[in-house]
CSV table of C-alpha atoms in Angstrom, one decimal:
chain,number,residue,atom,x,y,z
A,172,MET,CA,-37.5,6.9,4.2
A,173,PRO,CA,-35.8,6.7,1.5
A,174,GLU,CA,-33.5,3.7,1.3
A,175,THR,CA,-29.5,5.1,1.4
A,176,ALA,CA,-27.3,4.8,-1.1
A,177,PHE,CA,-23.9,2.9,-0.5
A,178,HIS,CA,-20.4,3.2,-2.6
A,179,HIS,CA,-19.5,-0.5,-2.7
A,180,THR,CA,-15.9,-1.5,-3.0
A,181,SER,CA,-13.9,-5.3,-2.8
A,182,HIS,CA,-9.9,-6.3,-2.3
A,183,ARG,CA,-8.4,-9.2,-2.2
A,184,VAL,CA,-5.1,-10.9,-1.6
A,185,ASP,CA,-3.9,-14.1,-2.6
A,186,ILE,CA,-1.6,-15.2,0.1
A,187,ALA,CA,0.6,-18.7,1.0
A,188,ALA,CA,-0.5,-19.4,4.2
A,189,PRO,CA,-3.3,-22.4,5.7
A,190,ALA,CA,-6.9,-20.2,5.8
A,191,GLY,CA,-6.4,-21.0,9.3
A,192,VAL,CA,-3.7,-18.2,9.8
A,193,VAL,CA,-5.1,-16.2,7.8
A,194,TYR,CA,-8.2,-16.1,9.8
A,195,GLY,CA,-7.0,-16.0,13.2
A,196,LEU,CA,-4.7,-12.8,12.3
A,197,VAL,CA,-7.8,-11.2,11.1
A,198,ALA,CA,-10.2,-12.4,14.3
A,199,ASP,CA,-7.3,-11.2,16.4
A,200,ALA,CA,-7.7,-7.2,16.4
A,201,VAL,CA,-6.3,-6.5,19.4
A,202,ARG,CA,-3.2,-6.8,18.0
A,203,TRP,CA,-3.4,-5.0,14.9
A,204,PRO,CA,-1.4,-1.9,16.5
A,205,LEU,CA,1.5,-3.7,16.4
A,206,PHE,CA,0.6,-5.8,13.0
A,207,LEU,CA,-0.8,-3.7,10.7
A,208,THR,CA,0.3,-0.6,9.6
A,209,PRO,CA,-2.9,2.2,9.5
A,210,THR,CA,-3.9,1.0,12.6
A,211,VAL,CA,-2.5,3.0,16.0
A,212,HIS,CA,-4.6,1.4,18.5
A,213,VAL,CA,-8.0,-1.3,19.3
A,214,GLU,CA,-9.8,-1.0,22.3
A,215,ALA,CA,-11.6,-3.6,23.4
A,216,LEU,CA,-15.2,-2.7,24.9
A,217,ASP,CA,-17.1,-5.9,25.0
A,218,LEU,CA,-15.4,-9.4,23.4
A,219,GLU,CA,-18.0,-11.6,24.4
A,220,GLY,CA,-19.1,-14.8,21.9
A,221,ALA,CA,-19.0,-14.2,18.5
A,222,ASP,CA,-20.1,-10.5,18.8
A,223,GLN,CA,-17.4,-8.3,19.8
A,224,ARG,CA,-17.4,-4.3,20.0
A,225,LEU,CA,-14.1,-2.3,18.9
A,226,ARG,CA,-12.7,0.9,19.3
A,227,ILE,CA,-10.4,1.7,16.7
A,228,TRP,CA,-7.7,4.2,16.0
A,229,ALA,CA,-6.2,4.2,13.2
A,230,LEU,CA,-3.9,7.2,10.2
A,231,ALA,CA,-5.2,7.7,7.4
A,232,CYS,CA,-3.8,10.1,4.8
A,233,ASP,CA,-1.9,10.8,7.8
A,234,ASP,CA,-4.9,11.9,9.6
A,235,VAL,CA,-5.9,10.2,13.2
A,236,THR,CA,-9.3,9.0,12.8
A,237,SER,CA,-11.7,6.4,15.6
A,238,TRP,CA,-14.4,4.9,15.3
A,239,VAL,CA,-16.1,2.1,17.3
A,240,THR,CA,-17.0,-1.2,14.9
A,241,ARG,CA,-19.1,-4.2,15.8
A,242,ARG,CA,-18.0,-7.4,14.9
A,243,THR,CA,-19.4,-11.5,13.8
A,244,LEU,CA,-16.8,-13.4,14.1
A,245,ASP,CA,-17.8,-17.5,12.2
A,246,PRO,CA,-14.7,-19.0,12.4
A,247,ALA,CA,-16.3,-22.1,11.0
A,248,ALA,CA,-17.1,-20.3,7.7
A,249,ARG,CA,-14.1,-17.8,8.1
A,250,ARG,CA,-16.0,-14.9,7.9
A,251,ILE,CA,-16.7,-11.8,9.9
A,252,ASP,CA,-18.9,-8.9,9.6
A,253,PHE,CA,-18.3,-5.8,10.4
A,254,ARG,CA,-21.0,-2.3,11.2
A,255,GLN,CA,-19.5,0.5,12.3
A,256,GLU,CA,-21.4,3.3,14.6
A,257,VAL,CA,-21.1,6.3,14.0
A,258,PRO,CA,-23.3,9.1,15.9
A,259,GLY,CA,-27.4,9.0,15.2
A,260,PRO,CA,-29.4,6.3,14.4
A,261,SER,CA,-30.2,7.8,11.0
A,262,GLU,CA,-26.5,8.1,9.8
A,263,PRO,CA,-25.5,4.9,8.7
A,264,GLY,CA,-21.3,3.7,8.9
A,265,VAL,CA,-19.5,1.8,7.2
A,266,THR,CA,-20.2,-2.1,6.8
A,267,GLY,CA,-18.7,-5.3,5.5
A,268,SER,CA,-16.9,-8.7,5.8
A,269,TRP,CA,-13.5,-10.8,5.6
A,270,VAL,CA,-13.6,-13.6,4.1
A,271,VAL,CA,-11.3,-16.1,3.6
A,272,GLU,CA,-10.9,-19.2,1.4
A,273,GLU,CA,-8.9,-21.9,1.4
A,274,LEU,CA,-6.8,-22.3,-2.0
A,275,PRO,CA,-5.0,-25.6,-3.5
A,276,GLU,CA,-2.1,-26.5,-1.9
A,277,GLY,CA,-2.2,-24.6,1.4
A,278,SER,CA,-2.7,-20.8,0.6
A,279,SER,CA,-5.7,-19.0,0.5
A,280,ARG,CA,-7.5,-16.1,-0.9
A,281,LEU,CA,-8.3,-13.1,1.5
A,282,THR,CA,-11.3,-10.3,0.7
A,283,LEU,CA,-12.1,-7.5,1.9
A,284,ARG,CA,-15.2,-6.4,0.7
A,285,SER,CA,-16.8,-2.9,2.4
A,286,ALA,CA,-19.7,0.0,1.5
A,287,LEU,CA,-19.6,3.7,2.4
A,288,PRO,CA,-23.0,5.6,2.7
A,289,ALA,CA,-22.8,7.6,-0.3
A,290,SER,CA,-24.2,10.8,2.3
A,291,ALA,CA,-20.4,10.4,3.8
A,292,THR,CA,-18.9,12.0,0.8
A,293,ARG,CA,-20.9,15.0,1.8
A,294,THR,CA,-19.3,16.4,4.7
A,295,THR,CA,-15.7,14.5,3.6
A,296,PRO,CA,-14.6,15.3,-0.2
A,297,ALA,CA,-15.7,12.2,-2.5
A,298,SER,CA,-11.3,12.2,-3.8
A,299,TRP,CA,-10.1,12.4,0.3
A,300,LEU,CA,-12.6,9.5,1.4
A,301,GLU,CA,-10.9,6.9,-2.1
A,302,ARG,CA,-7.5,8.0,-1.6
A,303,ALA,CA,-7.4,6.8,1.9
A,304,GLU,CA,-8.9,3.9,1.3
A,305,ARG,CA,-7.1,2.4,-1.6
A,306,ASP,CA,-3.6,3.6,-0.4
A,307,ASP,CA,-4.9,2.9,3.6
A,308,LEU,CA,-7.0,-0.8,2.9
A,309,LEU,CA,-3.9,-1.8,0.5
A,310,ALA,CA,-1.4,-1.5,3.0
A,311,LEU,CA,-4.2,-3.3,5.1
A,312,LEU,CA,-3.6,-6.2,2.6
A,313,ALA,CA,0.2,-6.0,2.3
A,314,ASP,CA,0.8,-6.2,5.7
A,315,LEU,CA,-1.4,-9.2,6.2
A,316,LYS,CA,-0.4,-11.2,3.1
A,317,HIS,CA,3.3,-10.0,4.8
A,318,LEU,CA,2.7,-11.8,8.5
A,319,ALA,CA,0.9,-14.4,7.5
A,320,GLU,CA,3.0,-15.6,5.2
A,321,ARG,CA,5.8,-15.8,7.9
A,322,TRP,CA,3.1,-17.3,10.6
A,323,ALA,CA,5.3,-20.2,11.5
A,324,THR,CA,8.8,-17.8,12.8
A,325,LEU,CA,6.5,-14.6,13.8
A,326,ASP,CA,6.5,-15.1,17.1
A,327,GLU,CA,10.8,-15.3,16.8
A,328,HIS,CA,10.8,-11.8,15.7
A,329,ILE,CA,8.7,-10.3,18.3
A,330,VAL,CA,10.3,-8.5,21.0
A,331,ALA,CA,8.5,-7.8,24.8
A,332,VAL,CA,9.8,-6.1,27.6
A,333,GLU,CA,7.6,-4.8,30.4
A,334,GLU,CA,9.1,-2.3,33.1
A,335,THR,CA,8.1,-1.4,36.5
A,336,LEU,CA,8.6,1.7,39.3
A,337,ARG,CA,7.0,1.8,42.4
A,338,VAL,CA,6.3,5.9,43.3
A,339,ASP,CA,5.7,7.4,46.3
A,340,GLY,CA,3.9,10.6,44.7
A,341,PRO,CA,0.8,11.7,43.6
A,342,ALA,CA,-0.6,9.1,40.5
A,343,GLU,CA,-1.6,12.5,38.6
A,344,LEU,CA,2.3,14.2,38.5
A,345,ALA,CA,3.7,10.9,37.4
A,346,TYR,CA,1.0,10.9,34.6
A,347,ASP,CA,1.4,14.6,33.5
A,348,PHE,CA,5.4,13.4,33.3
A,349,LEU,CA,4.6,11.1,31.1
A,350,TYR,CA,1.6,12.9,28.9
A,351,ARG,CA,3.8,16.3,28.7
A,352,ILE,CA,6.2,14.4,26.6
A,353,GLU,CA,7.5,17.7,24.5
A,354,ASN,CA,9.6,17.9,27.9
A,355,TRP,CA,11.5,14.8,27.3
A,356,PRO,CA,14.1,15.9,25.2
A,357,ALA,CA,15.7,18.3,28.1
A,358,GLN,CA,15.5,15.0,30.1
A,359,LEU,CA,16.6,12.5,27.8
A,360,PRO,CA,20.3,12.5,26.0
A,361,ARG,CA,19.4,10.2,23.3
A,362,LEU,CA,16.4,11.7,21.9
A,363,THR,CA,17.6,14.5,20.4
A,364,ARG,CA,14.4,17.1,19.1
A,365,LEU,CA,10.5,16.4,19.2
A,366,ASP,CA,7.7,18.1,17.5
A,367,LEU,CA,4.3,17.7,18.7
A,368,VAL,CA,1.1,18.2,17.1
A,369,GLU,CA,-1.9,17.5,19.3
A,370,GLU,CA,-5.1,19.5,17.3
A,371,THR,CA,-7.1,16.9,19.0
A,372,PRO,CA,-6.5,16.6,23.2
A,373,GLY,CA,-5.5,13.5,24.4
A,374,ILE,CA,-4.1,12.2,20.2
A,375,GLN,CA,-0.8,13.3,20.0
A,376,GLN,CA,1.5,12.9,16.9
A,377,VAL,CA,5.0,12.8,17.2
A,378,ARG,CA,8.5,13.2,15.0
A,379,MET,CA,11.4,12.7,17.4
A,380,ASP,CA,15.0,12.1,16.1
A,381,LEU,CA,16.3,9.3,18.5
A,382,LEU,CA,20.1,8.9,19.1
A,383,ALA,CA,21.6,5.7,18.9
A,384,ASP,CA,24.3,3.3,20.9
A,385,ASP,CA,26.6,3.7,17.3
A,386,GLY,CA,26.5,7.3,17.3
A,387,ARG,CA,24.1,8.2,14.7
A,388,THR,CA,20.5,9.7,14.5
A,389,HIS,CA,17.3,8.0,13.7
A,390,THR,CA,13.9,10.2,13.0
A,391,ALA,CA,10.7,7.8,14.1
A,392,LYS,CA,6.9,9.1,13.6
A,393,GLY,CA,4.3,7.7,16.3
A,394,VAL,CA,1.3,8.1,17.7
A,395,ARG,CA,0.3,8.8,21.0
A,396,VAL,CA,-3.7,8.0,22.2
A,397,CYS,CA,-3.9,9.0,26.1
A,398,PHE,CA,-6.9,8.4,28.5
A,399,PRO,CA,-6.2,10.5,31.8
A,400,HIS,CA,-9.1,8.8,33.9
A,401,GLY,CA,-7.4,6.1,33.1
A,402,GLY,CA,-4.4,6.4,33.8
A,403,ARG,CA,-2.8,5.3,30.6
A,404,ILE,CA,-1.3,6.3,27.6
A,405,VAL,CA,-1.1,3.8,24.6
A,406,TYR,CA,1.4,4.7,21.6
A,407,LYS,CA,2.2,3.0,18.0
A,408,LEU,CA,5.6,4.5,15.9
A,409,VAL,CA,3.9,4.2,12.2
A,410,GLU,CA,7.4,5.2,11.0
A,411,PRO,CA,9.8,3.2,13.6
A,412,PRO,CA,13.5,3.2,14.2
A,413,ALA,CA,15.6,1.3,10.8
A,414,SER,CA,16.6,-1.5,14.1
A,415,THR,CA,12.1,-2.8,13.9
A,416,VAL,CA,9.3,-3.1,11.4
A,417,ALA,CA,6.9,-2.1,14.3
A,418,GLN,CA,6.9,-0.8,17.6
A,419,ALA,CA,3.9,-0.2,19.6
A,420,GLY,CA,3.2,-0.2,23.8
A,421,GLU,CA,1.9,1.6,26.5
A,422,TRP,CA,2.4,3.7,30.0
A,423,SER,CA,0.3,3.2,33.1
A,424,VAL,CA,0.0,5.0,36.1
A,425,GLU,CA,-1.6,2.0,38.6
A,426,PRO,CA,-1.9,3.6,42.1
A,427,ASP,CA,-3.0,1.5,45.4
A,428,ALA,CA,-3.2,1.4,49.0
A,429,SER,CA,0.3,1.6,49.6
A,430,GLY,CA,1.4,3.7,46.8
A,431,VAL,CA,1.8,4.3,42.4
A,432,THR,CA,2.9,1.8,40.1
A,433,LEU,CA,4.9,2.5,37.2
A,434,ARG,CA,4.4,0.2,34.4
A,435,GLY,CA,6.7,0.4,30.6
A,436,ARG,CA,4.7,-2.3,28.2
A,437,HIS,CA,6.7,-2.5,25.2
A,438,GLN,CA,6.7,-4.6,21.8
A,439,ALA,CA,9.1,-4.7,18.3
A,440,VAL,CA,8.7,-6.5,15.2
A,441,LEU,CA,11.6,-7.4,13.8
A,442,HIS,CA,12.7,-7.7,10.4
A,443,CYS,CA,11.5,-10.8,9.2
A,444,PRO,CA,14.2,-12.6,5.9
A,445,ASP,CA,11.5,-12.3,2.8
A,446,ARG,CA,10.6,-15.6,1.4
A,447,PRO,CA,12.0,-17.0,-1.8
A,448,SER,CA,8.6,-16.5,-3.9
A,449,ASP,CA,8.0,-12.9,-2.5
A,450,THR,CA,6.0,-11.0,-4.9
A,451,THR,CA,3.9,-8.1,-5.2
A,452,PRO,CA,0.4,-9.1,-3.8
A,453,ASP,CA,-2.0,-10.0,-6.1
A,454,THR,CA,-4.5,-7.6,-5.3
A,455,GLU,CA,-7.6,-6.8,-6.8
A,456,THR,CA,-9.6,-3.7,-6.3
A,457,ARG,CA,-13.0,-3.1,-7.8
A,458,THR,CA,-14.9,-0.2,-7.0
A,459,GLU,CA,-17.4,2.0,-9.0
A,460,SER,CA,-15.0,4.8,-10.2
A,461,GLY,CA,-12.8,2.0,-11.3
A,462,ALA,CA,-9.5,-0.1,-10.5
A,463,ALA,CA,-6.6,0.9,-7.8
A,464,PRO,CA,-3.3,-0.3,-8.4
A,465,GLY,CA,-2.0,-2.6,-6.1
A,466,THR,CA,1.1,-1.9,-3.2
A,467,GLU,CA,4.6,-3.0,-2.6
A,468,PRO,CA,4.8,-5.5,0.3
A,469,ARG,CA,6.6,-4.6,3.0
A,470,THR,CA,10.7,-4.7,2.5
A,471,ALA,CA,12.3,-7.0,5.3
A,472,SER,CA,15.8,-8.0,5.9
A,473,GLY,CA,17.0,-11.1,8.9
A,474,GLY,CA,19.0,-10.1,11.7
A,475,GLY,CA,19.5,-11.4,15.0
A,476,ALA,CA,18.7,-8.1,17.5
A,477,GLY,CA,16.7,-9.0,19.4
A,478,PRO,CA,18.5,-9.0,22.8
A,479,GLU,CA,19.9,-5.6,21.1
A,480,VAL,CA,16.7,-4.2,20.2
A,481,GLY,CA,15.2,-5.6,23.6
A,482,ARG,CA,18.4,-4.1,26.1
A,483,ALA,CA,17.5,-0.1,24.2
A,484,LEU,CA,13.6,-0.2,25.0
A,485,GLY,CA,13.8,-1.8,28.8
A,486,ARG,CA,16.5,1.0,29.0
A,487,ASP,CA,15.0,3.6,27.5
A,488,SER,CA,11.5,2.6,29.7
A,489,ALA,CA,13.7,2.4,32.5
A,490,VAL,CA,15.3,5.9,32.3
A,491,VAL,CA,11.1,7.9,31.6
A,492,LEU,CA,10.0,5.6,34.9
A,493,GLY,CA,12.5,7.3,36.6
A,494,LEU,CA,12.4,10.6,35.2
A,495,ALA,CA,8.2,10.3,36.1
A,496,ARG,CA,9.0,9.0,39.4
A,497,ARG,CA,11.4,12.1,40.2
A,498,TYR,CA,9.0,14.7,38.8
A,499,ALA,CA,6.2,13.3,41.2
A,500,GLN,CA,8.7,12.3,44.4
A,501,SER,CA,9.8,16.1,44.0
A,502,ALA,CA,6.4,17.5,44.6
A,503,VAL,CA,6.0,16.0,48.3
A,504,ARG,CA,6.7,17.7,50.9
A,505,VAL,CA,8.5,15.1,54.1
A,506,ILE,CA,7.8,16.3,57.0
A,507,THR,CA,10.6,14.9,59.0
A,508,PRO,CA,9.1,14.8,62.7
A,509,LYS,CA,10.8,16.3,65.7
A,510,PRO,CA,12.9,14.0,67.8
């Protein structure tokens, strides 16, 4: 059997942060949706020991794609090797590694190497693959640089909200309301417009106009991944409102012996003050077809918007859960016994 030809690439960026911090951000893939622009959702399939198996949903050139990745973590060497699983043993997927090197004065270098099977270009145009890799991987490195260089105060700029509500009604109907987001504008005053695209069942891309407390309208773009059998819908705002850098969360319907619990979990990243040393990431890309340009880091500005953002997230979550409860309970006919 002939050997598979691969298209090799290498990307690197120098980061003004300790190597351990950078490695930790790369290793904690479950939190990538909140921190990394292209990543929509990461589902942990197996996290036993150093070997991991993850299912990842991500945006590539505005298309939502998903795959299963096996990773081997080596904290001592600060190295993570990965291999993408694809259908069929004769169809190799993308392989590669993340490597973090310690540099002088507490800084570090992050290198991402990958190998794409040349056969992949037979079903997907090579130009699309190269553009997706260039744009999305460089955005990934820029995000990691931005986050790592603010690691000391990063937790102070994360807002987390969780709302729960009990429902005396069918779990299926509660989930149905949460799933049919195209019906929300008629019932949510702050949601003035929503466009939905669902080319693949359960993968929803939405663009919506949100009315802020100050009367201004903000447009947001999001992706939702729906798990009807698990009663869950996870989401990521890839273009969040101006008050936040990123936002992600989950709606869940949890039946038990006495009823149903509706739960909304939401996290947002606030704007962090820029570091005086912020510059364009020193990102180098080497491919067989030449060098690709660098990418600008995320622009951020400080602000004490945490409580305000938290209140808005909690309020909106409670309204949605309340409407889901009303929708589920309105279908239940209560029979009052005769006296």
